[in-house]
XYZ file of C-alpha atoms in Angstrom:
411
model
C 115.683 66.201 85.689
C 116.881 67.016 89.240
C 115.877 70.094 91.304
C 119.054 72.033 90.691
C 118.814 71.520 86.884
C 115.280 72.896 86.960
C 116.448 75.912 88.967
C 119.166 76.632 86.427
C 116.769 76.233 83.539
C 114.096 78.542 84.959
C 116.540 80.968 86.570
C 115.398 80.188 90.139
C 117.847 81.065 92.928
C 117.737 79.597 96.412
C 118.124 76.492 98.493
C 115.391 76.903 101.050
C 113.483 73.657 101.787
C 110.102 75.301 101.288
C 111.175 76.461 97.807
C 112.471 73.040 96.950
C 109.172 71.503 98.082
C 107.192 73.824 95.779
C 109.359 72.780 92.768
C 109.147 69.074 93.654
C 105.345 69.296 93.922
C 105.164 71.049 90.550
C 107.195 68.237 88.928
C 104.958 65.538 90.444
C 101.788 67.243 89.250
C 103.129 68.102 85.815
C 102.392 64.797 83.957
C 98.736 64.935 84.885
C 95.962 67.242 83.537
C 94.868 68.408 86.949
C 94.092 72.053 87.418
C 96.553 73.551 89.895
C 96.165 76.501 92.319
C 99.433 78.281 93.157
C 99.360 80.539 96.206
C 101.900 83.067 97.471
C 102.661 86.741 97.837
C 103.017 89.076 94.861
C 106.452 88.814 93.335
C 107.287 85.503 94.976
C 107.704 83.665 91.644
C 104.367 81.866 91.088
C 104.673 82.127 87.281
C 107.975 80.193 87.324
C 106.221 77.293 89.074
C 103.470 77.374 86.413
C 106.081 77.176 83.648
C 107.811 74.264 85.335
C 104.464 72.432 85.313
C 103.892 73.149 81.648
C 107.415 72.308 80.518
C 107.321 68.926 82.370
C 103.828 67.993 81.124
C 102.611 66.198 78.037
C 101.545 69.631 76.740
C 105.023 71.102 76.644
C 104.866 71.359 72.841
C 101.611 73.344 73.147
C 101.266 77.041 73.827
C 101.635 78.636 77.250
C 99.710 81.845 77.884
C 99.711 84.086 81.008
C 96.608 86.132 81.688
C 96.465 88.637 84.539
C 92.744 88.543 85.493
C 93.062 91.918 87.276
C 94.427 93.714 84.211
C 91.156 93.829 82.237
C 87.963 95.762 82.767
C 85.048 93.670 83.948
C 83.243 94.055 80.674
C 86.244 92.911 78.602
C 87.611 89.907 80.498
C 85.097 87.471 78.933
C 86.073 88.652 75.472
C 89.737 88.142 76.310
C 89.183 84.644 77.664
C 86.505 83.311 75.270
C 86.631 85.664 72.285
C 83.764 87.558 70.664
C 81.894 87.756 67.367
C 81.612 90.793 65.126
C 79.095 93.391 66.375
C 78.640 91.794 69.797
C 79.506 95.095 71.493
C 80.728 98.582 70.603
C 84.156 98.337 69.039
C 83.800 94.618 68.063
C 84.510 95.279 64.373
C 85.508 91.680 63.693
C 85.286 88.223 65.188
C 88.161 87.481 67.529
C 89.559 84.334 69.233
C 90.045 84.270 72.966
C 92.805 82.674 75.046
C 90.931 79.410 75.513
C 90.758 78.952 71.742
C 94.375 80.052 71.176
C 95.717 77.839 73.994
C 93.947 74.690 72.770
C 96.261 71.734 73.477
C 98.408 73.839 75.792
C 98.320 75.571 79.172
C 96.632 78.772 80.397
C 98.046 80.430 83.465
C 95.387 82.647 85.120
C 97.187 84.981 87.494
C 95.237 86.929 90.157
C 92.319 84.541 89.757
C 90.512 86.226 92.689
C 90.022 89.339 90.515
C 87.814 87.442 88.092
C 84.163 88.643 88.151
C 81.521 86.206 89.409
C 79.967 85.815 85.928
C 83.343 84.985 84.438
C 83.948 82.494 87.233
C 80.770 80.606 86.212
C 81.989 80.492 82.595
C 85.403 79.317 83.710
C 83.872 76.542 85.795
C 82.022 75.279 82.742
C 85.268 75.109 80.753
C 87.008 73.221 83.548
C 84.129 70.713 83.800
C 83.508 69.860 80.133
C 85.723 72.093 78.004
C 82.811 74.046 76.593
C 82.522 77.793 76.088
C 80.791 80.387 73.876
C 82.240 83.528 72.375
C 80.686 86.779 73.566
C 77.647 87.492 71.402
C 77.467 83.966 69.991
C 75.077 81.066 70.690
C 77.421 78.514 69.267
C 79.040 76.185 71.818
C 82.675 75.535 71.146
C 85.130 73.156 72.828
C 88.758 73.414 73.873
C 91.371 71.247 75.521
C 93.294 73.547 77.853
C 94.993 72.903 81.176
C 94.321 75.690 83.642
C 96.822 76.800 86.313
C 95.541 79.521 88.547
C 97.437 81.782 91.016
C 96.409 84.111 93.812
C 98.016 86.181 96.518
C 94.931 86.197 98.760
C 93.092 83.584 100.818
C 90.508 82.288 98.343
C 88.498 80.605 101.034
C 88.040 83.913 102.821
C 86.849 85.334 99.454
C 84.336 82.473 99.218
C 82.986 83.330 102.694
C 82.655 86.999 101.643
C 80.701 86.019 98.518
C 83.414 87.268 96.147
C 84.482 83.859 94.824
C 82.422 80.857 93.832
C 82.664 77.926 96.250
C 82.325 75.285 93.489
C 85.136 76.932 91.472
C 87.288 77.128 94.607
C 86.960 73.388 95.255
C 87.580 72.628 91.593
C 90.822 74.592 91.561
C 92.193 73.860 95.041
C 92.308 70.055 94.823
C 95.968 70.374 93.740
C 97.789 73.214 95.469
C 101.296 74.571 95.548
C 102.467 77.272 97.988
C 105.383 79.508 96.998
C 107.222 80.868 100.054
C 107.736 84.575 100.488
C 111.287 86.031 100.546
C 110.937 86.776 104.255
C 110.478 83.039 104.857
C 113.745 82.135 103.146
C 116.132 84.797 104.364
C 119.265 82.748 103.637
C 118.394 83.015 99.928
C 118.283 86.855 99.948
C 122.036 87.416 99.557
C 122.204 84.673 96.899
C 119.580 86.493 94.902
C 121.336 89.799 95.442
C 124.609 88.399 94.021
C 122.738 86.992 91.021
C 120.983 90.247 90.244
C 124.036 92.472 90.611
C 126.068 90.045 88.482
C 123.527 90.004 85.643
C 123.169 93.802 85.749
C 126.920 94.388 85.833
C 127.567 92.024 82.928
C 124.926 93.809 80.851
C 126.390 97.270 81.338
C 130.102 96.442 81.805
C 130.176 97.544 85.444
C 131.857 96.178 88.564
C 129.885 93.652 90.546
C 128.754 94.711 94.003
C 129.475 92.675 97.145
C 128.395 93.406 100.721
C 130.242 93.208 104.035
C 128.909 90.874 106.722
C 127.017 93.606 108.539
C 125.565 94.818 105.250
C 124.421 91.297 104.394
C 122.665 91.083 107.726
C 120.925 94.407 107.075
C 119.768 93.149 103.727
C 118.385 89.912 105.257
C 116.623 91.683 108.134
C 114.334 93.667 105.837
C 110.974 91.966 105.140
C 110.882 92.631 101.380
C 107.062 92.864 100.919
C 107.531 92.894 97.119
C 109.584 89.712 97.362
C 111.968 88.675 94.560
C 110.661 91.317 92.174
C 111.357 94.108 94.688
C 114.822 92.762 95.565
C 115.773 92.664 91.875
C 114.784 96.288 91.313
C 116.547 97.351 94.491
C 119.786 95.535 93.546
C 119.863 96.924 90.024
C 119.329 100.515 91.266
C 122.000 100.073 93.922
C 124.484 98.689 91.408
C 123.769 101.479 88.955
C 124.450 104.170 91.556
C 127.374 102.666 93.566
C 129.280 100.682 90.898
C 131.614 101.963 88.164
C 132.927 100.813 84.844
C 135.188 97.792 84.969
C 138.891 98.588 84.763
C 141.924 96.198 84.647
C 142.442 96.811 88.358
C 138.835 97.031 89.545
C 136.171 94.451 88.819
C 134.314 94.447 92.140
C 133.371 96.954 94.824
C 132.390 96.197 98.421
C 129.613 98.149 100.186
C 129.370 98.350 103.977
C 126.211 98.703 106.128
C 126.510 102.449 106.472
C 126.412 102.890 102.689
C 123.697 100.257 102.195
C 121.487 101.944 104.799
C 121.130 104.957 102.566
C 119.496 102.793 99.884
C 117.319 100.478 101.950
C 113.592 100.839 101.230
C 111.533 103.009 103.556
C 107.930 102.055 103.527
C 105.718 105.183 103.455
C 102.394 105.725 105.151
C 101.188 105.996 108.733
C 102.861 103.805 111.323
C 100.548 101.072 112.470
C 100.276 100.055 116.097
C 102.409 97.025 117.015
C 101.869 94.433 119.657
C 104.513 94.645 122.365
C 105.295 91.096 123.528
C 107.408 91.986 126.541
C 104.404 92.502 128.848
C 103.709 95.659 130.754
C 104.683 99.175 129.725
C 107.760 99.684 127.540
C 107.933 103.433 128.250
C 110.313 105.035 130.720
C 109.293 107.841 133.067
C 110.582 110.629 130.775
C 108.580 109.309 127.819
C 105.456 109.005 129.984
C 105.858 112.658 131.053
C 106.158 113.766 127.418
C 102.991 111.888 126.473
C 101.132 113.221 129.545
C 102.117 116.802 128.697
C 100.977 116.354 125.078
C 97.598 115.019 126.217
C 97.228 117.886 128.719
C 98.000 120.514 126.021
C 95.427 118.807 123.714
C 92.789 118.903 126.481
C 93.416 122.622 127.065
C 92.967 123.323 123.358
C 89.707 121.347 123.256
C 88.407 123.119 126.362
C 89.261 126.509 124.819
C 87.427 125.668 121.619
C 84.369 124.383 123.486
C 84.246 127.563 125.576
C 84.540 129.641 122.402
C 81.735 127.727 120.646
C 79.274 127.867 123.600
C 79.909 131.503 124.349
C 81.556 131.204 127.745
C 84.265 133.495 129.104
C 86.786 134.056 126.334
C 89.408 131.366 126.337
C 93.045 132.015 125.501
C 94.673 129.641 123.097
C 98.441 129.108 123.085
C 100.293 131.983 121.407
C 101.335 129.917 118.387
C 97.698 129.218 117.432
C 96.475 131.951 115.098
C 92.739 131.159 115.360
C 89.682 133.368 115.313
C 86.340 132.772 117.079
C 84.485 129.933 115.426
C 81.186 130.719 113.662
C 79.309 127.622 114.787
C 76.863 129.814 116.750
C 75.203 131.024 113.539
C 75.998 128.341 110.987
C 72.839 126.638 109.942
C 70.560 129.256 111.646
C 67.812 130.919 109.716
C 69.513 134.305 110.059
C 73.132 134.650 109.210
C 75.159 137.610 110.463
C 75.808 140.553 108.248
C 78.899 140.339 106.108
C 80.119 143.543 107.764
C 79.782 142.122 111.300
C 83.173 142.040 113.049
C 84.300 139.494 115.540
C 86.949 140.278 118.155
C 89.841 137.850 117.918
C 90.229 135.702 121.037
C 93.809 136.829 121.434
C 92.847 140.509 121.349
C 90.118 140.340 123.986
C 90.939 141.571 127.470
C 88.709 140.941 130.458
C 87.179 143.931 132.299
C 89.509 145.267 134.927
C 86.825 145.074 137.620
C 86.096 141.409 136.941
C 86.491 139.389 140.149
C 87.427 135.769 140.286
C 84.542 133.311 139.981
C 83.108 132.106 143.239
C 83.901 128.562 144.247
C 81.268 126.106 143.091
C 80.111 128.181 140.120
C 79.292 126.162 137.003
C 80.399 127.032 133.492
C 76.861 128.209 132.811
C 77.010 130.537 135.853
C 80.374 131.975 134.713
C 79.031 132.472 131.212
C 75.901 134.305 132.428
C 77.962 136.459 134.794
C 80.303 137.575 132.015
C 77.355 138.415 129.729
C 75.680 140.451 132.534
C 78.828 142.466 133.172
C 79.322 143.214 129.466
C 75.690 144.348 129.176
C 76.026 146.579 132.256
C 79.224 148.096 130.839
C 77.500 148.961 127.535
C 74.185 150.070 128.991
C 72.302 146.978 127.896
C 73.416 147.137 124.273
C 73.619 143.440 123.219
C 75.466 144.224 120.003
C 78.294 146.032 121.781
C 78.430 143.378 124.504
C 78.624 140.596 121.899
C 81.476 142.308 120.067
C 83.410 142.658 123.291
C 82.944 139.018 124.226
C 83.582 137.725 120.692
C 80.235 135.917 120.437
C 76.957 136.497 118.562
C 73.999 138.451 119.801
C 71.897 135.257 119.439
C 74.158 133.565 122.026
C 73.663 136.395 124.503
C 69.873 136.273 123.966
C 69.686 132.507 124.477
C 71.748 132.598 127.694
C 69.928 135.432 129.451
C 67.033 134.824 131.843
C 63.616 136.184 130.783
C 63.892 139.348 132.914
C 67.088 140.400 131.082
C 65.788 139.860 127.540
C 63.945 143.149 127.522
C 67.152 145.158 127.674
C 68.240 147.397 124.870
C 69.328 145.660 121.691
């Protein structure tokens, strides 16, 4: 059977050389009983390659089962694969066969093989080596004749180095490998797939088929399609359902331009990740640099204001759009918490004493803080509580910042 006949039989669309190579490799490996490892991104079509292997093997009259190794809880996967005996665990009300028993004489496709727990990997290795296994809860060794085809969307060798996948199982599976290309690697096939999916969907619901203008086709091909063929199928069907109409004697096809298509193109959510600029040097113009510089300056002013507020320095003024009150970090975690009736003066509402002179040149933040505290104490006759309320800080802060000779003032 030639490549095109296989594509038609298994509903595979595309003419990319890397896709053709994957199919050709599957056909060459099919007549053997070698275990095969199929790699490729999620949704790229790995199961189709596994079915081609099975249908062109000596086991084609046997059963073909697909097992997603990531779809079962860790405590249940062994039961699914190897079966269990009655009473072996809670809920095991009867003896049950597993996939290896049911697929005897056929093929078992283990998708997402990297999700298999380490204990299950050891049991799988034993089956691959000599065909032996035991049901969960049983001491009886049973045998099976099953060809295993595994698939993964991650680098298994990296999983081996991280201790998440057995090295001996990796080498057992990876001796025969097939790589399925992602959709972004075969962009010329994207519009072919689009036409196939819209045609199938339209025929099913009696709607007009959807075609794209040249610029719309280019937009479709330029997207990276992280979900591959599966994502493109869902996108095409949704687009057809919303933009198409029932077939009439005069209308059997509609054409969509790039402007219309843009409204349906996927938008990946989540934070934007930094990208490497390959042009060398800075890609920002002077105006963009000024905007960034201003934003950084505003951020620094806010940070300085909060630091001054926390450490009890001269009251800082935040931008008018910030509705913040003095932070309580001065007393949080201390042995004595302030009374629930204690009032703090909002930073925005505090006004400096009219007789306050500008700080002398060379004064440190500590000097400025001490000077403000002294002036507030003098204004309120040494009453620390009144001074603290005016400054918007705690009495403890005033006490800690005063020299010894000032600590005997009136509380």
